[in-house]
Coordinates of C-alpha atoms and ligand atoms in Angstrom, one line a residue:
Chain A
M1 CA -12.0 -23.6 19.9
M2 CA -12.9 -19.8 19.6
Q3 CA -16.1 -18.4 19.1
F4 CA -17.3 -14.9 18.0
E5 CA -20.8 -13.5 17.7
Y6 CA -22.2 -10.6 15.6
K7 CA -25.6 -9.2 15.0
V8 CA -27.1 -8.1 11.7
E9 CA -30.1 -5.6 11.2
G10 CA -32.3 -6.1 8.3
G11 CA -32.2 -3.2 5.9
D12 CA -29.0 -1.7 7.2
F13 CA -26.8 -1.9 4.1
T14 CA -24.3 0.6 5.4
N15 CA -23.1 -1.9 8.0
A16 CA -23.5 -5.0 5.9
G17 CA -19.9 -6.4 5.8
N18 CA -18.9 -5.6 9.3
A19 CA -19.0 -9.1 10.4
S20 CA -17.0 -10.4 7.4
S21 CA -14.3 -7.6 8.0
E22 CA -14.0 -8.6 11.5
V23 CA -13.7 -12.3 10.8
K24 CA -11.2 -11.4 8.1
K25 CA -8.9 -9.6 10.6
I26 CA -9.2 -12.6 12.9
L27 CA -8.3 -15.1 10.2
K28 CA -5.2 -13.1 9.2
K29 CA -4.0 -12.9 12.8
L30 CA -4.4 -16.6 13.1
N31 CA -2.3 -17.1 9.9
V32 CA -5.1 -18.9 8.0
S33 CA -3.8 -18.9 4.4
P34 CA -5.0 -16.0 2.1
K35 CA -6.9 -18.3 -0.2
I36 CA -9.0 -19.9 2.5
T37 CA -9.6 -16.6 4.3
R38 CA -10.8 -15.1 1.0
R39 CA -13.3 -17.9 0.5
V40 CA -14.7 -17.7 4.0
V41 CA -15.0 -14.0 3.9
V42 CA -16.8 -13.9 0.5
A43 CA -19.2 -16.6 1.6
L44 CA -19.9 -14.8 4.8
Y45 CA -20.2 -11.4 3.2
E46 CA -22.8 -12.8 0.8
A47 CA -24.7 -14.4 3.6
E48 CA -24.6 -11.3 5.7
V49 CA -25.9 -9.1 2.7
N50 CA -28.7 -11.8 2.3
I51 CA -29.9 -11.1 5.9
V52 CA -29.7 -7.4 5.4
A53 CA -31.6 -7.7 2.1
H54 CA -34.3 -10.1 3.1
A55 CA -34.7 -10.7 6.9
Y56 CA -35.6 -8.5 9.8
R57 CA -32.6 -9.4 11.9
G58 CA -30.0 -12.2 12.3
D59 CA -27.2 -13.5 14.3
I60 CA -23.9 -14.8 13.2
I61 CA -21.9 -17.3 15.2
V62 CA -18.4 -18.1 14.0
E63 CA -16.5 -21.0 15.6
I64 CA -12.9 -21.5 14.7
D65 CA -10.8 -24.5 15.7
T66 CA -7.5 -25.7 14.1
E67 CA -9.3 -27.9 11.7
K68 CA -12.3 -25.8 10.4
I69 CA -14.3 -22.6 10.5
R70 CA -18.0 -23.0 11.1
I71 CA -20.2 -20.1 10.6
Q72 CA -23.9 -20.2 11.7
L73 CA -26.3 -17.6 10.5
N74 CA -29.7 -17.5 11.9
D75 CA -32.2 -15.0 10.9
E76 CA -35.8 -14.0 11.6
G77 CA -37.5 -13.3 8.3
P78 CA -39.8 -14.5 5.6
G79 CA -37.7 -17.6 5.0
I80 CA -36.9 -19.3 1.6
D81 CA -39.8 -20.7 -0.4
S82 CA -37.9 -23.1 -2.5
I83 CA -34.3 -23.7 -1.5
E84 CA -33.6 -25.5 -4.6
Q85 CA -34.7 -22.6 -6.7
A86 CA -32.7 -20.3 -4.6
M87 CA -29.6 -22.4 -5.1
T88 CA -30.0 -22.0 -8.9
E89 CA -27.4 -19.7 -10.5
G90 CA -28.8 -16.4 -11.6
F91 CA -32.0 -16.6 -9.4
S92 CA -32.5 -13.7 -7.1
T93 CA -35.3 -12.6 -5.0
A94 CA -33.7 -9.3 -4.2
S95 CA -35.9 -6.2 -4.8
E96 CA -35.1 -3.8 -7.7
Q97 CA -33.7 -1.3 -5.1
V98 CA -31.3 -3.7 -3.6
R99 CA -30.1 -4.9 -7.0
E100 CA -29.5 -1.2 -8.0
M101 CA -27.1 -0.8 -5.0
G102 CA -25.1 -3.7 -6.5
F103 CA -26.1 -6.3 -3.9
G104 CA -27.7 -9.5 -4.4
A105 CA -27.3 -9.6 -8.1
G106 CA -28.5 -13.2 -8.3
M107 CA -25.3 -14.3 -6.7
G108 CA -26.4 -15.1 -3.1
L109 CA -26.7 -18.8 -2.3
P110 CA -24.9 -20.3 -5.3
N111 CA -22.0 -18.0 -4.5
I112 CA -21.9 -18.9 -0.9
N113 CA -22.0 -22.6 -2.0
R114 CA -19.2 -22.2 -4.3
N115 CA -16.9 -20.6 -1.6
A116 CA -18.0 -23.2 1.1
D117 CA -16.7 -26.7 1.6
E118 CA -20.2 -27.5 3.2
L119 CA -23.4 -25.6 3.2
N120 CA -26.5 -26.5 5.1
I121 CA -29.6 -24.6 4.8
T122 CA -32.9 -24.9 6.7
S123 CA -35.8 -22.5 6.3
E124 CA -39.3 -22.1 7.6
I125 CA -41.8 -19.9 5.8
G126 CA -42.6 -16.7 7.9
K127 CA -40.1 -17.6 10.7
G128 CA -36.6 -17.5 9.1
T129 CA -33.6 -19.2 7.7
N130 CA -30.6 -21.0 9.2
L131 CA -27.4 -21.3 7.2
E132 CA -24.4 -23.3 8.2
I133 CA -21.2 -22.6 6.3
I134 CA -18.3 -25.0 6.9
T135 CA -14.7 -24.4 5.5
Y136 CA -11.8 -26.8 6.3
L137 CA -8.5 -25.4 6.9
N138 CA -6.2 -28.1 6.0
K139 CA -7.8 -28.6 2.6
E140 CA -5.8 -26.2 0.5
N141 CA -7.3 -25.6 -3.0
Chain B
M1 CA 11.8 -16.5 -2.2
D2 CA 12.7 -13.0 -1.2
Q3 CA 14.7 -12.0 1.9
P4 CA 12.4 -12.2 5.0
F5 CA 12.7 -8.5 5.8
F6 CA 12.0 -5.5 3.6
F7 CA 14.6 -2.8 3.2
H8 CA 13.4 0.5 4.3
A9 CA 14.6 4.0 3.3
L10 CA 12.8 5.7 6.2
K11 CA 14.7 5.9 9.4
V12 CA 14.2 7.5 12.8
D13 CA 17.1 9.9 13.9
D14 CA 17.3 9.0 17.6
K15 CA 19.0 12.3 18.4
A16 CA 16.1 14.4 17.0
C17 CA 13.3 12.2 18.0
I18 CA 11.3 13.6 21.0
G19 CA 9.0 10.5 21.3
C20 CA 5.9 12.7 20.8
S21 CA 4.0 9.7 19.3
H22 CA 2.5 11.6 16.3
C23 CA 4.1 9.2 14.0
M24 CA 2.8 6.2 16.0
N25 CA -0.8 7.6 15.6
A26 CA -0.4 8.3 11.9
C27 CA 1.1 5.1 10.7
P28 CA -1.5 3.1 8.7
T29 CA 0.0 -0.3 9.5
E30 CA 0.6 0.4 13.1
A31 CA 4.3 -0.2 12.7
I32 CA 5.5 2.3 15.2
R33 CA 5.9 2.1 18.9
I34 CA 7.6 4.4 21.4
W35 CA 10.4 2.9 23.4
N36 CA 13.0 4.5 25.5
G37 CA 11.5 7.8 24.5
K38 CA 12.0 7.2 20.8
A39 CA 9.9 6.0 17.8
V40 CA 10.8 2.4 16.7
I41 CA 9.7 1.3 13.3
D42 CA 8.9 -2.4 12.9
D43 CA 10.6 -3.4 9.7
N44 CA 8.1 -6.3 9.1
K45 CA 5.1 -4.0 9.0
C46 CA 6.4 -0.9 7.5
V47 CA 5.4 -0.2 3.9
D48 CA 7.4 3.0 3.2
C49 CA 4.3 5.1 2.7
G50 CA 5.9 8.2 4.3
E51 CA 3.0 9.1 6.6
C52 CA 5.3 9.3 9.6
F53 CA 7.7 11.6 7.7
R54 CA 4.9 13.9 6.9
V55 CA 3.6 14.3 10.5
C56 CA 6.9 14.5 12.3
Q57 CA 7.2 18.0 13.9
V58 CA 11.0 17.9 14.4
N59 CA 12.1 16.1 11.2
A60 CA 13.3 13.1 13.1
I61 CA 12.1 10.8 10.4
Y62 CA 14.6 11.0 7.5
V63 CA 15.0 9.3 4.2
E64 CA 18.3 7.3 3.9
D65 CA 19.5 7.9 0.4
N66 CA 22.9 7.5 -1.4
D67 CA 25.2 10.5 -1.3
F68 CA 25.3 12.4 -4.6
E69 CA 29.0 11.7 -5.2
Q70 CA 28.0 8.0 -5.9
I71 CA 27.3 9.0 -9.5
Y72 CA 31.1 9.4 -10.2
R73 CA 31.6 5.7 -9.8
F74 CA 30.5 5.6 -13.5
K75 CA 31.8 7.3 -16.5
Y76 CA 28.6 7.6 -18.1
R77 CA 25.9 8.9 -15.7
V78 CA 22.3 8.8 -16.7
A79 CA 19.7 10.7 -14.7
L80 CA 16.2 9.3 -15.0
F81 CA 13.6 11.8 -13.6
P82 CA 9.8 11.8 -13.3
A83 CA 7.9 14.7 -14.9
V84 CA 7.0 15.8 -11.3
F85 CA 10.6 16.8 -10.9
V86 CA 10.2 19.6 -13.6
G87 CA 6.8 20.2 -11.9
Q88 CA 8.7 21.6 -8.8
F89 CA 10.3 24.6 -10.5
P90 CA 8.3 27.9 -10.9
E91 CA 6.9 28.4 -14.3
E92 CA 9.3 31.0 -15.5
I93 CA 12.1 28.4 -15.4
K94 CA 12.2 26.7 -18.7
V95 CA 12.8 23.0 -19.2
S96 CA 15.9 23.6 -21.2
Q97 CA 17.5 25.4 -18.1
I98 CA 16.8 22.6 -15.9
Y99 CA 18.3 20.0 -18.4
S100 CA 21.3 22.3 -18.8
E101 CA 21.9 22.4 -15.0
L102 CA 21.5 18.6 -14.6
H103 CA 24.2 18.2 -17.2
K104 CA 26.5 20.8 -15.5
I105 CA 26.3 19.1 -12.1
G106 CA 27.5 15.9 -13.5
F107 CA 25.0 13.8 -15.6
T108 CA 26.1 12.8 -19.0
H109 CA 22.5 11.6 -20.2
L110 CA 19.1 12.8 -19.2
F111 CA 15.8 11.0 -19.6
E112 CA 12.3 11.7 -18.4
V113 CA 11.0 8.3 -17.3
E114 CA 7.4 8.9 -18.5
R115 CA 8.8 8.6 -22.0
A116 CA 8.4 4.8 -21.4
V117 CA 4.6 5.2 -20.6
E118 CA 3.8 4.8 -24.3
I119 CA 5.1 1.2 -24.4
L120 CA 3.8 0.3 -21.0
N121 CA 0.3 1.6 -21.6
E122 CA 0.2 -0.6 -24.8
S123 CA 1.4 -3.6 -22.7
I124 CA -1.2 -3.1 -20.1
V125 CA -4.0 -3.0 -22.6
D126 CA -2.7 -6.3 -24.1
Y127 CA -2.3 -7.8 -20.6
Q128 CA -6.0 -6.9 -20.0
E129 CA -7.0 -9.3 -22.7
N130 CA -6.0 -12.3 -20.8
K131 CA -9.1 -13.9 -19.4
E132 CA -7.3 -15.6 -16.6
N133 CA -6.5 -12.4 -14.9
E134 CA -7.7 -11.9 -11.3
L135 CA -9.9 -8.8 -11.4
P136 CA -9.5 -6.0 -10.7
I137 CA -6.1 -5.7 -11.8
I138 CA -4.2 -3.5 -9.4
S139 CA -1.6 -1.2 -10.8
S140 CA 2.0 -2.1 -9.9
F141 CA 3.1 1.4 -10.1
C142 CA 3.4 2.5 -6.4
P143 CA 5.8 0.4 -4.4
A144 CA 4.3 1.4 -1.2
I145 CA 0.9 0.0 -2.4
I146 CA 2.6 -3.3 -3.4
R147 CA 4.1 -3.7 0.0
L148 CA 0.9 -2.8 1.5
I149 CA -0.9 -5.5 -0.3
Q150 CA 1.8 -8.1 0.6
V151 CA 1.7 -7.2 4.2
K152 CA -2.0 -6.5 4.8
F153 CA -4.0 -7.8 1.9
P154 CA -2.2 -11.0 1.1
S155 CA -5.2 -12.5 -0.8
L156 CA -4.8 -9.7 -3.4
V157 CA -1.2 -10.3 -4.5
D158 CA -2.3 -12.1 -7.5
N159 CA -4.3 -9.1 -8.6
I160 CA -1.2 -7.0 -9.0
L161 CA -0.3 -6.2 -12.5
R162 CA 2.8 -8.1 -13.5
L163 CA 4.5 -5.4 -15.6
G164 CA 7.2 -3.1 -14.4
T165 CA 6.9 0.7 -13.8
P166 CA 7.9 3.5 -16.2
S167 CA 11.2 4.0 -14.4
D168 CA 12.2 0.3 -14.7
I169 CA 11.3 0.3 -18.5
A170 CA 13.2 3.7 -19.0
A171 CA 16.2 2.3 -17.3
H172 CA 16.3 -0.9 -19.4
F173 CA 15.8 1.2 -22.5
Y174 CA 18.6 3.7 -21.6
K175 CA 21.1 1.1 -20.6
Q176 CA 20.6 -1.0 -23.8
K177 CA 20.7 2.1 -25.9
L178 CA 24.0 3.2 -24.6
I179 CA 25.4 -0.5 -24.8
D180 CA 24.3 -0.5 -28.5
E181 CA 26.1 2.8 -29.0
G182 CA 29.4 0.8 -27.9
I183 CA 29.7 1.9 -24.3
P184 CA 30.9 -0.8 -21.9
V185 CA 28.1 -1.9 -19.5
N186 CA 30.2 -1.4 -16.4
E187 CA 30.8 2.4 -17.3
I188 CA 27.0 3.1 -17.4
G189 CA 25.3 4.1 -14.1
I190 CA 21.7 4.6 -14.1
F191 CA 20.2 6.9 -11.4
Y192 CA 16.6 7.5 -10.6
I193 CA 15.5 10.8 -9.1
T194 CA 12.9 9.9 -6.6
P195 CA 10.0 11.7 -5.1
C196 CA 9.4 9.2 -2.3
A197 CA 11.1 6.8 0.1
A198 CA 9.0 3.9 -1.4
K199 CA 10.9 4.0 -4.8
I200 CA 14.3 4.0 -2.9
A201 CA 13.2 0.9 -1.1
A202 CA 12.0 -0.7 -4.3
I203 CA 15.3 -0.1 -5.9
K204 CA 17.4 -1.5 -3.0
N205 CA 14.9 -4.6 -2.4
P206 CA 12.9 -5.0 -5.6
V207 CA 9.7 -7.2 -5.6
G208 CA 9.2 -9.4 -8.6
E209 CA 12.8 -8.8 -9.9
E210 CA 16.2 -10.3 -9.1
K211 CA 18.0 -7.1 -8.9
S212 CA 16.9 -3.6 -9.9
I213 CA 18.2 -2.3 -13.1
V214 CA 18.7 1.1 -11.5
D215 CA 22.1 1.7 -9.8
G216 CA 21.0 4.2 -7.2
A217 CA 18.4 6.6 -6.2
I218 CA 18.8 10.5 -5.8
N219 CA 16.6 12.5 -3.4
L220 CA 14.5 14.7 -5.5
N221 CA 14.5 17.4 -2.8
R222 CA 18.2 17.6 -2.4
L223 CA 18.7 17.7 -6.2
F224 CA 15.9 20.3 -6.7
N225 CA 17.8 22.7 -4.2
K226 CA 21.0 22.2 -6.0
V227 CA 19.7 22.8 -9.5
Y228 CA 17.4 25.7 -8.5
R229 CA 20.3 27.5 -6.8
N230 CA 22.5 27.0 -9.9
I231 CA 19.9 28.3 -12.1
K232 CA 19.4 31.4 -9.9
Q233 CA 23.2 32.0 -10.0
A234 CA 23.8 31.0 -13.6
T235 CA 25.3 33.5 -15.9
E236 CA 26.5 31.4 -18.6
D237 CA 24.3 30.4 -21.6
V238 CA 22.2 27.4 -21.4
L239 CA 23.7 24.3 -22.9
I240 CA 22.1 22.5 -25.7
S241 CA 19.3 20.4 -24.4
Q242 CA 18.3 16.8 -25.4
A243 CA 14.8 17.3 -24.1
T244 CA 12.3 15.0 -25.9
E245 CA 8.7 16.0 -25.3
L246 CA 6.2 13.6 -23.8
F247 CA 2.7 12.8 -25.0
S248 CA 0.0 14.5 -22.8
Y249 CA -1.0 11.3 -21.2
E250 CA 2.7 10.5 -20.4
V251 CA 3.1 13.8 -18.6
L252 CA 0.0 13.0 -16.5
W253 CA 0.6 9.2 -15.8
T254 CA 1.9 9.5 -12.3
L255 CA -0.8 11.8 -11.1
T256 CA -4.4 10.6 -9.9
K257 CA -6.4 9.2 -12.8
G258 CA -3.3 9.3 -15.2
E259 CA -3.2 5.7 -15.4
S260 CA -6.8 4.7 -14.8
S261 CA -8.0 6.9 -17.6
R262 CA -5.9 5.0 -20.3
V263 CA -6.9 1.4 -19.5
K264 CA -9.7 -0.6 -20.9
G265 CA -13.1 -1.3 -19.0
R266 CA -14.2 0.1 -15.8
A267 CA -11.2 1.6 -14.0
L268 CA -11.1 3.6 -10.7
A269 CA -8.2 5.8 -9.3
I270 CA -7.7 5.8 -5.6
D271 CA -5.2 8.1 -4.0
G272 CA -4.0 8.4 -0.4
I273 CA -2.9 5.4 1.6
N274 CA -5.9 5.4 3.9
S275 CA -8.4 5.6 1.2
V276 CA -6.6 2.8 -0.6
M277 CA -6.8 0.6 2.5
E278 CA -10.5 1.2 2.9
F279 CA -11.1 0.2 -0.8
L280 CA -9.0 -2.8 -0.8
E281 CA -10.8 -4.0 2.2
K282 CA -14.0 -4.0 0.1
V283 CA -12.2 -5.6 -2.8
E284 CA -10.9 -8.4 -0.6
N285 CA -14.5 -9.0 0.6
R286 CA -15.9 -9.0 -2.9
E287 CA -18.0 -6.2 -1.8
V288 CA -17.5 -4.6 -5.1
H289 CA -17.9 -6.2 -8.4
N290 CA -17.1 -5.7 -12.0
I291 CA -14.1 -3.4 -11.7
D292 CA -11.5 -4.2 -14.2
Y293 CA -8.6 -1.9 -13.1
L294 CA -7.5 -0.1 -10.0
E295 CA -5.0 2.7 -10.0
C296 CA -3.8 2.9 -6.3
R297 CA -1.3 5.5 -5.1
A298 CA -0.1 5.9 -1.6
C299 CA 0.3 9.8 -1.9
K300 CA -2.7 12.1 -2.5
E301 CA -2.6 13.6 -5.9
G302 CA -0.4 10.6 -6.8
C303 CA 3.4 11.3 -7.2
A304 CA 2.9 15.0 -7.0
G305 CA 2.3 14.3 -3.3
G306 CA 5.4 12.3 -2.8
I307 CA 7.3 13.3 0.5
L308 CA 10.5 14.4 -1.3
N309 CA 8.7 17.0 -3.5
P310 CA 9.5 20.4 -2.0
Q311 CA 6.5 22.1 -4.0
N312 CA 2.9 22.0 -2.9
R313 CA 1.2 19.0 -4.6
F314 CA -1.6 21.2 -6.1
L315 CA 0.9 23.6 -7.7
T316 CA 2.8 20.7 -9.1
V317 CA -0.5 19.2 -10.7
E318 CA -1.1 22.7 -12.1
R319 CA 2.2 23.1 -13.8
L320 CA 2.0 19.6 -15.4
N321 CA -1.5 20.4 -16.7
K322 CA -0.2 23.7 -18.1
R323 CA 2.6 21.8 -19.8
V324 CA 0.1 19.5 -21.5
S325 CA -2.0 22.5 -22.7
L326 CA 1.1 24.1 -23.8
N327 CA 2.1 21.1 -25.9
L328 CA -1.3 20.9 -27.4
K329 CA -1.0 24.4 -28.6
K330 CA 2.5 24.1 -30.0
N331 CA 1.4 20.9 -31.7
K332 CA 5.0 20.3 -32.4
Q333 CA 6.6 17.2 -33.9
F334 CA 8.3 15.0 -31.3
S335 CA 12.1 14.7 -31.4
S336 CA 12.2 10.9 -31.1
S337 CA 13.7 9.2 -28.1
G338 CA 14.1 6.0 -30.1
I339 CA 12.3 4.1 -27.3
V340 CA 9.8 2.6 -29.7
N341 CA 12.7 0.8 -31.6
Y342 CA 13.4 -1.2 -28.4
K343 CA 9.6 -2.2 -27.9
E344 CA 10.2 -6.0 -28.2
Y345 CA 13.1 -6.0 -26.0
L346 CA 11.3 -3.9 -23.3
N347 CA 8.2 -6.0 -23.5
E348 CA 10.2 -8.9 -22.5
K349 CA 12.1 -7.0 -19.7
M350 CA 9.1 -5.4 -18.1
I351 CA 7.4 -8.8 -17.0
L352 CA 7.6 -9.2 -13.3
D353 CA 7.9 -12.5 -11.4
K354 CA 5.0 -13.7 -9.4
L355 CA 4.7 -11.8 -6.2
V356 CA 4.6 -13.4 -2.8
P357 CA 2.3 -12.5 0.1
R358 CA 4.1 -11.5 3.3
S359 CA 1.4 -11.4 5.8
M360 CA 2.7 -9.7 9.0
M361 CA -0.6 -9.5 10.8
M362 CA -0.4 -13.0 12.3
L363 CA 0.2 -13.5 16.2
D364 CA 2.1 -16.8 15.5
S365 CA 2.9 -18.8 12.4
D366 CA 1.5 -21.9 14.1
M367 CA -2.3 -21.6 14.2
A368 CA -2.8 -23.4 17.4
L369 CA -0.5 -21.2 19.2
A370 CA -2.0 -18.1 17.4
M371 CA -5.3 -19.1 18.7
K372 CA -3.9 -19.3 22.3
K373 CA -2.4 -16.0 21.9
M374 CA -5.6 -14.4 20.5
V375 CA -7.6 -15.8 23.5
K376 CA -5.2 -14.4 25.8
A377 CA -5.0 -11.1 24.1
Q378 CA -8.8 -10.7 24.2
K379 CA -8.7 -11.3 27.9
I380 CA -5.9 -8.6 28.3
E381 CA -7.8 -6.2 26.1
A382 CA -10.9 -6.6 28.4
E383 CA -8.9 -5.5 31.3
L384 CA -7.5 -2.5 29.6
P385 CA -9.4 0.9 29.7
G386 CA -10.1 1.0 26.0
I387 CA -9.4 4.6 25.4
D388 CA -6.5 4.3 23.2
C389 CA -4.5 7.0 25.1
G390 CA -1.2 5.8 23.8
A391 CA 0.7 6.4 27.0
C392 CA 2.0 2.8 26.9
G393 CA 3.9 3.5 23.7
A394 CA 1.6 1.5 21.5
P395 CA -1.1 3.1 19.2
S396 CA -4.2 1.4 20.8
C397 CA -5.2 -0.9 23.7
K398 CA -5.7 -3.7 21.1
A399 CA -2.2 -3.2 19.9
L400 CA -0.8 -3.2 23.4
S401 CA -2.5 -6.5 24.2
E402 CA -1.2 -8.1 21.0
D403 CA 2.3 -6.7 21.8
I404 CA 2.0 -8.4 25.2
V405 CA 1.1 -11.9 24.0
K406 CA 3.8 -11.6 21.5
G407 CA 6.2 -11.0 24.4
D408 CA 7.0 -7.3 23.2
A409 CA 5.5 -5.5 26.1
T410 CA 4.1 -6.2 29.5
L411 CA 0.6 -5.4 31.1
S412 CA 2.4 -2.8 33.5
H413 CA 3.0 -0.7 30.5
C414 CA -0.6 0.4 30.8
V415 CA -0.6 3.5 33.1
F416 CA -4.1 2.5 34.3
V417 CA -2.9 -1.0 35.2
Q418 CA 0.0 0.6 37.0
N419 CA -2.3 2.7 39.0
V420 CA -4.2 -0.3 40.2
L421 CA -1.0 -2.2 40.9
M422 CA 0.2 0.7 43.0
Q423 CA -3.0 1.0 45.0
N424 CA -2.8 -2.7 45.7
G425 CA 0.8 -2.2 46.9
E426 CA 2.0 -4.7 44.2
I427 CA 4.5 -2.1 42.8
N428 CA 5.7 1.0 44.3
M429 CA 6.1 4.6 42.9
E430 CA 9.7 3.9 42.0
T431 CA 8.9 1.0 39.9
A432 CA 6.0 2.8 38.2
F433 CA 8.4 5.6 37.2
A434 CA 10.9 3.1 36.0
I435 CA 8.4 1.6 33.6
I436 CA 7.3 5.1 32.4
D437 CA 10.9 6.0 31.8
K438 CA 11.4 2.8 29.9
I439 CA 8.6 3.9 27.4
W440 CA 9.0 7.6 27.2
G441 CA 12.7 7.9 28.0
E442 CA 14.4 9.0 31.3
H443 CA 13.7 12.4 32.9
K444 CA 10.5 13.0 31.0
V445 CA 8.4 12.4 34.0
V446 CA 9.4 14.0 37.2
K447 CA 7.0 13.4 40.2
G448 CA 3.9 13.0 38.1
S449 CA 4.4 16.1 35.9
I450 CA 5.4 15.9 32.4
K451 CA 8.5 17.9 31.6
S452 CA 8.9 19.6 28.2
G453 CA 10.5 17.5 25.5
K454 CA 14.1 18.7 26.3
Ligands
SF4_501 S1 6.6 4.8 6.3 FE1 4.4 4.3 6.6 S2 4.2 2.2 7.1 FE2 6.4 2.8 7.4 S3 6.5 3.5 9.7 FE3 6.1 5.2 8.4 S4 3.9 5.5 8.4 FE4 4.3 3.4 9.1
SF4_502 S1 2.4 7.7 -5.0 FE1 4.2 8.0 -6.1 S2 5.5 9.3 -4.7 FE2 3.8 8.4 -3.5 S3 4.7 6.7 -2.6 FE3 3.7 5.9 -4.5 S4 5.3 6.1 -6.0 FE4 6.1 7.3 -4.3

């Protein structure tokens, strides 16, 4: 198993996407199929932007073995009020400014969900949110 | 399936190469290493963009093209040339003079490829209607970009427009037209006058087609010199020309924004291979949304920046723009090329097969092995100084560590590691020099001082 760690700063849109780009490079080197790579990267990018847009800071831990890719994103931030609502298509808590930049146009969690084989969310108001995104490698779709 | 390797038109001339490493540092896909004092190009990674050709100080990178005499294999010899060819000549030289000289040097028929843009443009707009397209659609025009996507952005191959280029369409048209005039097919030779190496490679080893309709490529630079000299020396009258004028948007099609300005929806034009890579990175991450069409060209200013153009790219663009404004003033009727009569036939011929990714970034095709190699490469990289000095013959410490795990290099290629090994008495000075000689060629290093390239 291999493990990689990245840090994300809240409010730093310039560097949002760094972790996804790094992970993409790794998956290409590991000969993971382009389709799966794309799903992982899209889900991770979305999750990364969520932290930048809403939280103060966060950590990303990526674990890769020959069966799956497991990504954990732990942030310190306001937390999610209603996970159910946040999972609804079209719902976004992103501020006007964030939306103008083309980020978080209501695509956040549902989009992550669509690109993950498993998505687990836990959140505590006032503390932060933990996301677990799992993608299986031998499930070509 | 295609062949496992790409054909490449760019080659290193070992006699001229001084192993200076400029090309190694310029290559966007890190395809070049220095070995035995010479640049070596990895066929699997090269995308024929020509960046190495541009930076070489001693012209050691050359374009392998067919010799001009090849055209005489055919009784009927068609020259297909891009508008940028005409753009190479100074303004006082008339298009009719250029046509006339091309005839005199051996071509029986001449056709400006952009005359096929009218049909292609319509087909692109129709193609955009299909709701099933992966967006953004990426133009299929520049062969270096297609190869770049196959090698470095494999998840985007389905975004590539599956319609051929103006030169393919023009070739299909002209061949069929001559056949319809009663000329036997084996007597027709179609030659494309190319501004770049990528088009040569695409003709020899086409992507999305069985075999190219074009019989050979002709180096634009060489032909320009021949034609220009003849024009300078010409005393006889100009022969009658069969020039058909182009629509304004046809003249500008191969320049930056020429294509993107003629498609539907939100379209962007990106030129220069490094800018294209930066942007495709974002597209692959879905960092950018709602773009319908991407025109990507490996060269800055599009084909005006092709490596085989003798003229400065900005002057070429200026000349083509002047041609457009002149046409508008003249407002003259077109002498018809007849291409629209072949529309249905060409619409069928221009469809490309599904393209396949050829990811060349992997460390091993077996994922478990690739992971082992990656762990090892990371360990090695941590031991390297991390200053990317290039003295090992690889473009970066990371690249060297990956070369090592792939078995293409050893740790002692690093001059810093050599130093440590020497201090520990694990290798002696002789061995260290032998390693350096292997990378940079013999006699470049004499007792620690670097000799001049001779
Ligand atoms: S043509 Fe481009 S990709 Fe190929 S070796 Fe030269 S710089 Fe690298
Ligand atoms: S932009 Fe034009 S000249 Fe440059 S590589 Fe692409 S096709 Fe060739």
